[in-house]
Coordinates of N, CA and C in Angstrom, one line a residue:
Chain A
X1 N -15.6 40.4 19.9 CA -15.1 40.5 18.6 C -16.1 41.2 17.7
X2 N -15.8 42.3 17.0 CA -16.3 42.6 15.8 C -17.4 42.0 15.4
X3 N -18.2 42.2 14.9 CA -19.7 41.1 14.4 C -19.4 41.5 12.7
X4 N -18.7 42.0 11.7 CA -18.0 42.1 10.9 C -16.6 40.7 10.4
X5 N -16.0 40.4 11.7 CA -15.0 39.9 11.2 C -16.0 38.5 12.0
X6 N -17.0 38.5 13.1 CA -16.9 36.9 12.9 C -18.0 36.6 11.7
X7 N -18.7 37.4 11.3 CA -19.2 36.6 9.3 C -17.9 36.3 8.8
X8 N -17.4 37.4 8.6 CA -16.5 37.3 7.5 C -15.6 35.6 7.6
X9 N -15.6 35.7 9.1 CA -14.7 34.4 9.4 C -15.2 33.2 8.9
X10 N -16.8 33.5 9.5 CA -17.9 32.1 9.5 C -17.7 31.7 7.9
X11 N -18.0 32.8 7.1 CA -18.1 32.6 5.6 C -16.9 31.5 4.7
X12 N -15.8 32.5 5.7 CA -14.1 31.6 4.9 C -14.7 30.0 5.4
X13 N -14.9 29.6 6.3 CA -14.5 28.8 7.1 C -16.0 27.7 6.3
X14 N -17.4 28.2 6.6 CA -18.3 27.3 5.4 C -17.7 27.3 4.2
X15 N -17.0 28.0 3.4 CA -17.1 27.8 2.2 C -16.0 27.0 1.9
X16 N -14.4 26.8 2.8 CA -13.7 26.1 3.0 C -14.4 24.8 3.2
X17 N -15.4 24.3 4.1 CA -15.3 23.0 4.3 C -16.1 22.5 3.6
X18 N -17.0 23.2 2.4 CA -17.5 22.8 0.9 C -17.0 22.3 0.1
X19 N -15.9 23.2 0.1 CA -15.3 22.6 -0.7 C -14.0 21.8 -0.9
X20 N -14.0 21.3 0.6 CA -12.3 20.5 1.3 C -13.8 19.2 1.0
X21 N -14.8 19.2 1.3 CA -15.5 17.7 0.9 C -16.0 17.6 -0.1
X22 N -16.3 18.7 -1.3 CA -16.3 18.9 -2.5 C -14.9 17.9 -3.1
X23 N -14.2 18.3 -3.1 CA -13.2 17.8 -3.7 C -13.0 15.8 -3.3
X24 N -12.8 16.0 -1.7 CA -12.7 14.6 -1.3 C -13.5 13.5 -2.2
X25 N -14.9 14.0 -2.4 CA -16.2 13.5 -2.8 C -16.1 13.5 -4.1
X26 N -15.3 14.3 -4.7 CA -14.7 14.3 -6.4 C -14.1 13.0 -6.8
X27 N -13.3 12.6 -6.0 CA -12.0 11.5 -5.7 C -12.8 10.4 -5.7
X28 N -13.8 10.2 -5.2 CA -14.5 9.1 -4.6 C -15.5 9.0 -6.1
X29 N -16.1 9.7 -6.5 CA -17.3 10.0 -7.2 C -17.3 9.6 -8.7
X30 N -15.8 10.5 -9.2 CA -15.5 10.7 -10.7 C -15.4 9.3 -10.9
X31 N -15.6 9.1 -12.8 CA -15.4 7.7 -13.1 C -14.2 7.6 -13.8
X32 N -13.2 8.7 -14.2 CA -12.1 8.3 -15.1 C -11.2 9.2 -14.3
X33 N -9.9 8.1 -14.3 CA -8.6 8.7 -13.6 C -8.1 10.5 -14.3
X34 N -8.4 10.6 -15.5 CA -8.1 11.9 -15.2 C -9.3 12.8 -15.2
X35 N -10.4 12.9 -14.9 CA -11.0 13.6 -13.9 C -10.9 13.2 -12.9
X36 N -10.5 12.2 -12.2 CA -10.4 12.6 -10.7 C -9.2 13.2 -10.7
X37 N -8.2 13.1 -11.1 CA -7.3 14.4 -11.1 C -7.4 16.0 -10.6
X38 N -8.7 16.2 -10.9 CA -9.5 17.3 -11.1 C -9.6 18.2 -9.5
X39 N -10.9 17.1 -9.2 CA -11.1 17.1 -8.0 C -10.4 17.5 -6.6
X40 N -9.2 16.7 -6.3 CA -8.2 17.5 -5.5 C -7.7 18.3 -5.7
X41 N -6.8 18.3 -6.7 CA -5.7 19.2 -7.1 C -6.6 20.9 -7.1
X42 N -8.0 20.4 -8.1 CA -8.6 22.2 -7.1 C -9.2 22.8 -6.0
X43 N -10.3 21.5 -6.4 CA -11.2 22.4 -5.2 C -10.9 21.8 -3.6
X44 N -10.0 21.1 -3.1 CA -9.1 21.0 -2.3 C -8.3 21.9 -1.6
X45 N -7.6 22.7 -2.9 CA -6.4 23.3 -2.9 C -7.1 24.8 -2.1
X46 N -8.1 25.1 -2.5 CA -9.4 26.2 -2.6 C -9.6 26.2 -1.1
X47 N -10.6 24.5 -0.6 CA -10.4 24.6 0.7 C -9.8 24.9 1.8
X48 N -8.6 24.4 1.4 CA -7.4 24.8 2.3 C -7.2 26.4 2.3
X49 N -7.2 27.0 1.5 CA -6.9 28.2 1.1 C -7.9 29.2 2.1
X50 N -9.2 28.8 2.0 CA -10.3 28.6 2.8 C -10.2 29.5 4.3
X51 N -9.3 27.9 5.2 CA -9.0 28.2 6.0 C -8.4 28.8 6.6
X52 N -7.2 29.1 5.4 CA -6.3 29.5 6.0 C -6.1 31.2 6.4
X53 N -7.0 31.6 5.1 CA -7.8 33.1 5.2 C -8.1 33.4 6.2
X54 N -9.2 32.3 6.7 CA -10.2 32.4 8.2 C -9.1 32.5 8.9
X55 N -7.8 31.6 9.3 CA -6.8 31.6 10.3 C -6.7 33.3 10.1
X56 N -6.1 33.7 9.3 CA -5.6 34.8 9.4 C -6.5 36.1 9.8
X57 N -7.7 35.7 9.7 CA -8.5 37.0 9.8 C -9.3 37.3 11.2
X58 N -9.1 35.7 11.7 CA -9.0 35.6 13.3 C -8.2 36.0 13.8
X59 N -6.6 35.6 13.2 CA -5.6 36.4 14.3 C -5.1 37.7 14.1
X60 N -6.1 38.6 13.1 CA -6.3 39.6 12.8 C -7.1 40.3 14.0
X61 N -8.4 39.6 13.8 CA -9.5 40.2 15.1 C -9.5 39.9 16.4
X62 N -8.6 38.9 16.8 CA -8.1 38.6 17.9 C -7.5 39.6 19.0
X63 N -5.8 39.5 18.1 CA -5.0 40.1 18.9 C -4.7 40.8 18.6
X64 N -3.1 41.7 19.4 CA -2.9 42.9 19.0 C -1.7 42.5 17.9
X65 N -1.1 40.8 17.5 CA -0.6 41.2 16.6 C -1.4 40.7 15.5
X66 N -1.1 40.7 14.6 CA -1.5 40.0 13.2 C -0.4 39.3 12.3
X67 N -0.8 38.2 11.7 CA 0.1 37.5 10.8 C -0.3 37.2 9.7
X68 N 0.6 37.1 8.7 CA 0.3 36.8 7.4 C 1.0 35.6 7.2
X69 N 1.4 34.7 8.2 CA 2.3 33.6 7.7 C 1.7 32.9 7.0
X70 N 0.1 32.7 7.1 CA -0.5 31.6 6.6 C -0.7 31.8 4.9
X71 N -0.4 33.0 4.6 CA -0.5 33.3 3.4 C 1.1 32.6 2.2
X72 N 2.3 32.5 3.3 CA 3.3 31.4 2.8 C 2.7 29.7 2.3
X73 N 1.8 29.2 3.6 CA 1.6 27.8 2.7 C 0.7 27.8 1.8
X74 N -0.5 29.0 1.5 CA -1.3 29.2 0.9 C -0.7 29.3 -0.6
X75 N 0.8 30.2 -0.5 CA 1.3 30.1 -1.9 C 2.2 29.0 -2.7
X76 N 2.7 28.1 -1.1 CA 3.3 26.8 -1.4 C 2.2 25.9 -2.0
X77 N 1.5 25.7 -1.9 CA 0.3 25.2 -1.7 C -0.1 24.8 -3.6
X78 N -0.3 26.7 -3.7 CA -0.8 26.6 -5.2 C 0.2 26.5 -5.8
X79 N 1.6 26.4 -5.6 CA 2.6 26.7 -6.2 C 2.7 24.8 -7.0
X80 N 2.5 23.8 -5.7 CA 2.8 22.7 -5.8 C 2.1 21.7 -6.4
X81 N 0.9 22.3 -6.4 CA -0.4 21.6 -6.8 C -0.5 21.2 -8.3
X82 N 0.1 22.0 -9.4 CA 0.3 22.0 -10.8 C 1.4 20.7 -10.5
X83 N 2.3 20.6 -9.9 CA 3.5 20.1 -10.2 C 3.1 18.4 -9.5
X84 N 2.2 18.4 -8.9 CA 1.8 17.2 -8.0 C 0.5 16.7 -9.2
X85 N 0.4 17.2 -9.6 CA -1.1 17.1 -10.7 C -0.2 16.3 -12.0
X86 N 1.0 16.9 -12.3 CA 1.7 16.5 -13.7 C 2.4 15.3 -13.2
X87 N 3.0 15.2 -12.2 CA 4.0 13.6 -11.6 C 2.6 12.8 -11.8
X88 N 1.4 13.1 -11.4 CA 0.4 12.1 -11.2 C 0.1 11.4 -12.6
X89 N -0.3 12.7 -13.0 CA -1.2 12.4 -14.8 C 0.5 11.2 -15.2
X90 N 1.4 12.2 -15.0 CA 2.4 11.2 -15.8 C 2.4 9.5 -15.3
X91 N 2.2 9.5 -14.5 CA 2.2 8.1 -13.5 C 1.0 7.2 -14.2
X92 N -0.3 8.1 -14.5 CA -1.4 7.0 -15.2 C -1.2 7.1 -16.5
X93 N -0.4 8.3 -17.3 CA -0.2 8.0 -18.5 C 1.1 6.5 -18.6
X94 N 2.1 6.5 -17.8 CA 2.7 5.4 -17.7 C 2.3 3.6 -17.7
X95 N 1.5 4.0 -16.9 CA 0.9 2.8 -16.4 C -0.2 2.0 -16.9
X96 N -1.3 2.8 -17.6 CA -2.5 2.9 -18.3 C -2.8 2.4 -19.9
X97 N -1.6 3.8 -20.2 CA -2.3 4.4 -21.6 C -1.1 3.8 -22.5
X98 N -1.1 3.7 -23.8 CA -0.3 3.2 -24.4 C -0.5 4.6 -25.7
X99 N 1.2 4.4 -26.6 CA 0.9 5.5 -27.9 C -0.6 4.9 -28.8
X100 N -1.2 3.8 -28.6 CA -2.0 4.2 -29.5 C -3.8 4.8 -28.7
X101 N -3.8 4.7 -27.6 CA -4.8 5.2 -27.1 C -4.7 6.6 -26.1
X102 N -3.7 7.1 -26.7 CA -3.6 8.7 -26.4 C -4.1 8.9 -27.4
X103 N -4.5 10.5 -27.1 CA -4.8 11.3 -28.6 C -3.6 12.0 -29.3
X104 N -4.0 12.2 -31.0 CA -2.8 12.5 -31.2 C -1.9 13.6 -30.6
X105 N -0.4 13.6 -31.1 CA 0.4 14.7 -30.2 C 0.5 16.1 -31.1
X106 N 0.3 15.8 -32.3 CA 0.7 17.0 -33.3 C 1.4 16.4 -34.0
X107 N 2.5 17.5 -33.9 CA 3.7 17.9 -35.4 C 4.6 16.8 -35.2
X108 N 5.1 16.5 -33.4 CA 6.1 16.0 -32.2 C 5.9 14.5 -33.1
X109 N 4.9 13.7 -33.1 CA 4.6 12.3 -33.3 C 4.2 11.8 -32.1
X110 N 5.0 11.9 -30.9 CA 4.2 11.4 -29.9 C 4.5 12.2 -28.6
X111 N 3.6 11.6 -27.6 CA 3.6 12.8 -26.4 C 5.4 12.2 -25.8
X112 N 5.8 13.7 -25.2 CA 7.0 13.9 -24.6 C 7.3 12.9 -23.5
X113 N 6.6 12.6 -22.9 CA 6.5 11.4 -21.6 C 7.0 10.3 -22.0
X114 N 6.1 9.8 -23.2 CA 6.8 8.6 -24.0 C 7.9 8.6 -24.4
X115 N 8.9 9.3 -24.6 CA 10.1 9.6 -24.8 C 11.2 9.1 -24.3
X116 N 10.8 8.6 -23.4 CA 12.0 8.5 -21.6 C 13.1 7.5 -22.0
X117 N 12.4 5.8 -23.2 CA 13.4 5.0 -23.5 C 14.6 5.7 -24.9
X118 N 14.4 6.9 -25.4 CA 14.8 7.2 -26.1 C 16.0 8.0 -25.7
X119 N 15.8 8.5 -24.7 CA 17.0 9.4 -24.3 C 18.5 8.8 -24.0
X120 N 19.1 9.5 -23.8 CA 20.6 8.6 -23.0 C 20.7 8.8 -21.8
X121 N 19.4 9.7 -20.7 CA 20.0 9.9 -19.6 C 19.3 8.5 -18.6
X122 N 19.2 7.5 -19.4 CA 19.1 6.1 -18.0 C 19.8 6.1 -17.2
X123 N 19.7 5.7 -16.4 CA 20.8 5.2 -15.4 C 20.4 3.8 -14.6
Chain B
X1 N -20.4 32.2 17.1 CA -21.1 31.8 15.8 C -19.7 31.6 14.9
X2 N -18.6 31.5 15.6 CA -17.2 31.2 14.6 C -17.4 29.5 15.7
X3 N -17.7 29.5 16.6 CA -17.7 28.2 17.1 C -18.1 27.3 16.3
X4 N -19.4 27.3 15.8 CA -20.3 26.4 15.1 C -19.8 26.2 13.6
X5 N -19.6 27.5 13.6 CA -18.3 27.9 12.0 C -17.3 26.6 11.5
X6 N -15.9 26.3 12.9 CA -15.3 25.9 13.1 C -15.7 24.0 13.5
X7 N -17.0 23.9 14.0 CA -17.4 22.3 14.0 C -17.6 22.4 12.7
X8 N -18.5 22.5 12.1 CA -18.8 22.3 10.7 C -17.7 22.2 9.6
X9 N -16.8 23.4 9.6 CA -15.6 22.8 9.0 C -14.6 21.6 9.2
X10 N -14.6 21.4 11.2 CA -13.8 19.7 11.4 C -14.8 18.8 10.6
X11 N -15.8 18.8 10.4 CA -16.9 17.7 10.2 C -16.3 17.8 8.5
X12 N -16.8 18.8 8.2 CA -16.2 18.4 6.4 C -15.1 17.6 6.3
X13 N -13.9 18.2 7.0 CA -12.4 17.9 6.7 C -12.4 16.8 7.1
X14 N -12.9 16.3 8.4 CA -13.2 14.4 9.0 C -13.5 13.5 7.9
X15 N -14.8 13.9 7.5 CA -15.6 13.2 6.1 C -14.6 13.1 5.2
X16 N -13.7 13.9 4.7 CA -13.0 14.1 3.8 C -11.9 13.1 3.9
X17 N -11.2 13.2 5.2 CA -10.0 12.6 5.1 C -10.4 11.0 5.0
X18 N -11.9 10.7 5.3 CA -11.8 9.0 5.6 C -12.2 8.6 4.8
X19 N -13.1 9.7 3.5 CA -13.1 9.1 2.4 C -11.5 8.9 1.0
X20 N -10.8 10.0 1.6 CA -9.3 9.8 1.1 C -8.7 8.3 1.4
X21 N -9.0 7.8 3.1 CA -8.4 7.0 3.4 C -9.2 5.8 2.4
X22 N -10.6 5.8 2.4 CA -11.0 4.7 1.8 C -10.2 4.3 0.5
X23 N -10.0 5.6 -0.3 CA -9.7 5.5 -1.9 C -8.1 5.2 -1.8
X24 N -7.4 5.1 -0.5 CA -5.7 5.1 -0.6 C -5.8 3.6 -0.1
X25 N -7.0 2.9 0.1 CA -6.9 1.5 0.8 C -7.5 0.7 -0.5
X26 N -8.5 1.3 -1.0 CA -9.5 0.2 -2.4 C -9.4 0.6 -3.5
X27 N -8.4 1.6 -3.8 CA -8.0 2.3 -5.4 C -7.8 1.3 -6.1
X28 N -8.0 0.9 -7.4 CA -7.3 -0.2 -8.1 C -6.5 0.5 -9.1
X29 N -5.9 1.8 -9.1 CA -4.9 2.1 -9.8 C -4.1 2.7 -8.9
X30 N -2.8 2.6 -9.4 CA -1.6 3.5 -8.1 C -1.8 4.6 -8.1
X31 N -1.9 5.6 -9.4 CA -2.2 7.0 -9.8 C -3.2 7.5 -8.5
X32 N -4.2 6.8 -8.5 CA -5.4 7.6 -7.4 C -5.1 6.8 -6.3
X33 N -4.1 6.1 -5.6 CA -3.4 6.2 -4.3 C -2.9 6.9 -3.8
X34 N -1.6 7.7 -5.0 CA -0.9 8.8 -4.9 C -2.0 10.2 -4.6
X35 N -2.5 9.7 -5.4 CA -3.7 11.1 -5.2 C -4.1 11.5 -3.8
X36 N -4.5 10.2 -3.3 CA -5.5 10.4 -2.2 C -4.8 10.6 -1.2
X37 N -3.5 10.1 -1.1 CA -2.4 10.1 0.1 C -2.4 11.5 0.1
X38 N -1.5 12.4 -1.1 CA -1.8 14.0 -1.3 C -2.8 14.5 -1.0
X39 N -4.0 14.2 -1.3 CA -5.3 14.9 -0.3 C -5.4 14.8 0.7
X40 N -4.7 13.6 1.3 CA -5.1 13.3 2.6 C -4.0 14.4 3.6
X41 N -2.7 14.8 2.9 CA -1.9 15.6 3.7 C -2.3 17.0 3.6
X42 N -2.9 17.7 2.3 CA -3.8 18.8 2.2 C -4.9 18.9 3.1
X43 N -5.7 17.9 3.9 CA -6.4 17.9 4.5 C -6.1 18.1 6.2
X44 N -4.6 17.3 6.4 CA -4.6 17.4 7.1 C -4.2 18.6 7.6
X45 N -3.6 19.3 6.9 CA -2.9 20.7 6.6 C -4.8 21.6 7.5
X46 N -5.2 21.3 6.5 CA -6.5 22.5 6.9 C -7.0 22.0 8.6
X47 N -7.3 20.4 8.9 CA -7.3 20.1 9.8 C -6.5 20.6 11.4
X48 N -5.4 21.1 11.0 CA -4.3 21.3 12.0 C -4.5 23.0 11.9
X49 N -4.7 23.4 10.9 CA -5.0 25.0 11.0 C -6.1 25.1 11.4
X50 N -7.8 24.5 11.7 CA -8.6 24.4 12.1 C -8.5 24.6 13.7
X51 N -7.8 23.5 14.2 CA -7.4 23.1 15.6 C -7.0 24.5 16.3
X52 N -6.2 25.1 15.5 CA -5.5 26.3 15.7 C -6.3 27.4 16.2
X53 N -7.1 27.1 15.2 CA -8.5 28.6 15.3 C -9.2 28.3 16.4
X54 N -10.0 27.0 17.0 CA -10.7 26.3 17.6 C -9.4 26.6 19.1
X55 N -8.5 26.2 19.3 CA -7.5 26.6 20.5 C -7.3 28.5 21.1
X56 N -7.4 28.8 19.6 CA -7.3 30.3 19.9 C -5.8 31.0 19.8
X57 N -4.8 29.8 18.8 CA -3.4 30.0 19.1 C -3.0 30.0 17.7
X58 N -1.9 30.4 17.2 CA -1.0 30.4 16.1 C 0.3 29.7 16.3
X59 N -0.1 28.6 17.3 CA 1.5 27.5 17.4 C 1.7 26.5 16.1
X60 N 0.2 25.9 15.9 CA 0.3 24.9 14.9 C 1.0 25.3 13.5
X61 N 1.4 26.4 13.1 CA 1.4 27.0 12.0 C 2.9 26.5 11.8
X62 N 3.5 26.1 12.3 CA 4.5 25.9 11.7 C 5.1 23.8 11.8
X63 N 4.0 23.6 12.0 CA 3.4 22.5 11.8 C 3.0 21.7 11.0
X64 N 2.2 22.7 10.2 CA 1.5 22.8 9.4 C 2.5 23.3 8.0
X65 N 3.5 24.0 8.2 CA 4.2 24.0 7.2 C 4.9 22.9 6.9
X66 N 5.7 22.4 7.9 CA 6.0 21.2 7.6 C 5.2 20.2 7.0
X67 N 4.3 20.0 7.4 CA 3.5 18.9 6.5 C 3.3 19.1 5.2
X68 N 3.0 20.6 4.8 CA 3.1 20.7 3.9 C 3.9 20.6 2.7
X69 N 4.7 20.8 3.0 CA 6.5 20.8 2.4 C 6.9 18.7 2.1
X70 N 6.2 18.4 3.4 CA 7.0 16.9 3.6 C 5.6 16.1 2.3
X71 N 4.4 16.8 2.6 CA 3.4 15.9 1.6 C 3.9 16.3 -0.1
X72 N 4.6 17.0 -0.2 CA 4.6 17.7 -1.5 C 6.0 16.7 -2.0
X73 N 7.0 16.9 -0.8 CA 8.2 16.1 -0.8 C 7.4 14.5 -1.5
X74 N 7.0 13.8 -0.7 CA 6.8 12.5 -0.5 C 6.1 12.3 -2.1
X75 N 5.1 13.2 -2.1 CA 4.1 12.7 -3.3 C 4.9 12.3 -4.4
X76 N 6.0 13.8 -4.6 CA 6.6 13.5 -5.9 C 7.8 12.0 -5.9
X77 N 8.3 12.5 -4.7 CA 9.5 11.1 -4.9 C 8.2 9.5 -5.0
X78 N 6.8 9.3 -4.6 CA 5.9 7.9 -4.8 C 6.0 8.1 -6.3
X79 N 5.7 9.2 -6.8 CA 5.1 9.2 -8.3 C 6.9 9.0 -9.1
X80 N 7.8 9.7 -8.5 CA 9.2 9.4 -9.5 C 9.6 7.6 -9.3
X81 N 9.3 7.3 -8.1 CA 9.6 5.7 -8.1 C 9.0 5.0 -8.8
X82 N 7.6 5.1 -8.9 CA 6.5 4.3 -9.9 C 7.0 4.6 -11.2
X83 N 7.7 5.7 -11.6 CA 7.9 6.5 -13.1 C 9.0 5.6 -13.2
X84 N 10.0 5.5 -12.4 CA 11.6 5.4 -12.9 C 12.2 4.3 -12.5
X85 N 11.5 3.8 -11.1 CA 12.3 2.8 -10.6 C 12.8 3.0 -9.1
X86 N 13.5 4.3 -9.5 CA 14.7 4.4 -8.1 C 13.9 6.1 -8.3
X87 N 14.7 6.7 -6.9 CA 14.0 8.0 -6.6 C 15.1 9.1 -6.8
X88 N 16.7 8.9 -6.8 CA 17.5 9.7 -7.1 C 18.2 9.0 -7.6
X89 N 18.6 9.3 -9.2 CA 19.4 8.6 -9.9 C 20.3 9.1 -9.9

């Protein structure tokens, strides 16, 4: 193989598992739930991303074919990660925080989350 | 020199997942259980694409989408049940 593509590989692949235990070690480390928030949702997300580069750029220098599939969960990945981050935050703002120990919301009066007993769509 | 590449990244992602596992076993809030359960399927994600490079194959890959898809699935419906109650109203 190329001595080109195995750095390039070696590189994806250390800097991936920096920061796939970077993050872990975020989780474990931080002292307030929404900084640990932090920690996965990016430099996790990064990790992964990491490897999956490396996947690709080995079966780039490998064979005779090449794929880009891995570049699909790479964008599921970031796609999900905002939306796994907001179910969360909402979960410890539920659970935690009350309207008077949020900060204020603005114009609104109070954050949107809190809202949920006000609506008509209970069920 | 991708060999040594490829231990070093199992070793990270190992370390990683058992300290997820710690924080989904001794969390004292639900929020950073959900969390860690989700890192722990992101991890396994990179784990299984690892295996992949280390085999020399591109089978896992669709494997690995699945998990992905299923940890994304799961996260949200833990966090809508904790939120709501029930998971499809």
């Amino acid at each position: 193989m190329d001595l080109f593509f195995e750095l390039l590989i070696t590189a994806f692949l250390i800097i991936a598992g920096v920061f796939g235990l970077v993050g872990s070690f975020g989780l474990l480390k931080l002292n307030d739930a929404m900084s640990r928030l932090h920690a996965p949702t990016k430099a996790t997300t990064l990790g992964v991303g990491g490897v999956l580069l490396a996947s690709m750029a080995y079966a780039f220098a490998k064979g005779p074919h090449y794929s880009v599939h891995e570049l699909m969960i790479t964008l599921f990945l970031l796609l999900t990660a905002p939306i796994t981050a907001n179910f969360i935050a909402k979960v410890h703002i539920h659970q935690k925080e009350s309207r008077d120990s949020l900060p204020a919301a603005g114009e609104d009066g109070s954050w949107a989350t809190q809202n949920l007993d006000d609506t008509d769509d209970k069920s | 020199m991708i060999l040594y590449a490829v231990i070093f990244a199992f070793g990270c992602f190992s370390l990683s997942v058992l300290m997820n596992l710690w924080k989904v076993l001794f969390a004292n809030e639900i929020a950073d259980r959900i969390l860690a359960l989700d890192t722990m399927f992101i991890n396994a994600i990179a784990l299984m694409v690892l295996y992949g490079i280390a085999q020399g194959t591109g089978i896992y890959f669709e494997a690995s989408m699945i998990i992905a898809m299923l940890g994304f699935v799961s996260t949200v419906a833990y966090a809508r049940f904790i939120l709501r109650g029930n998971i499809i109203e």
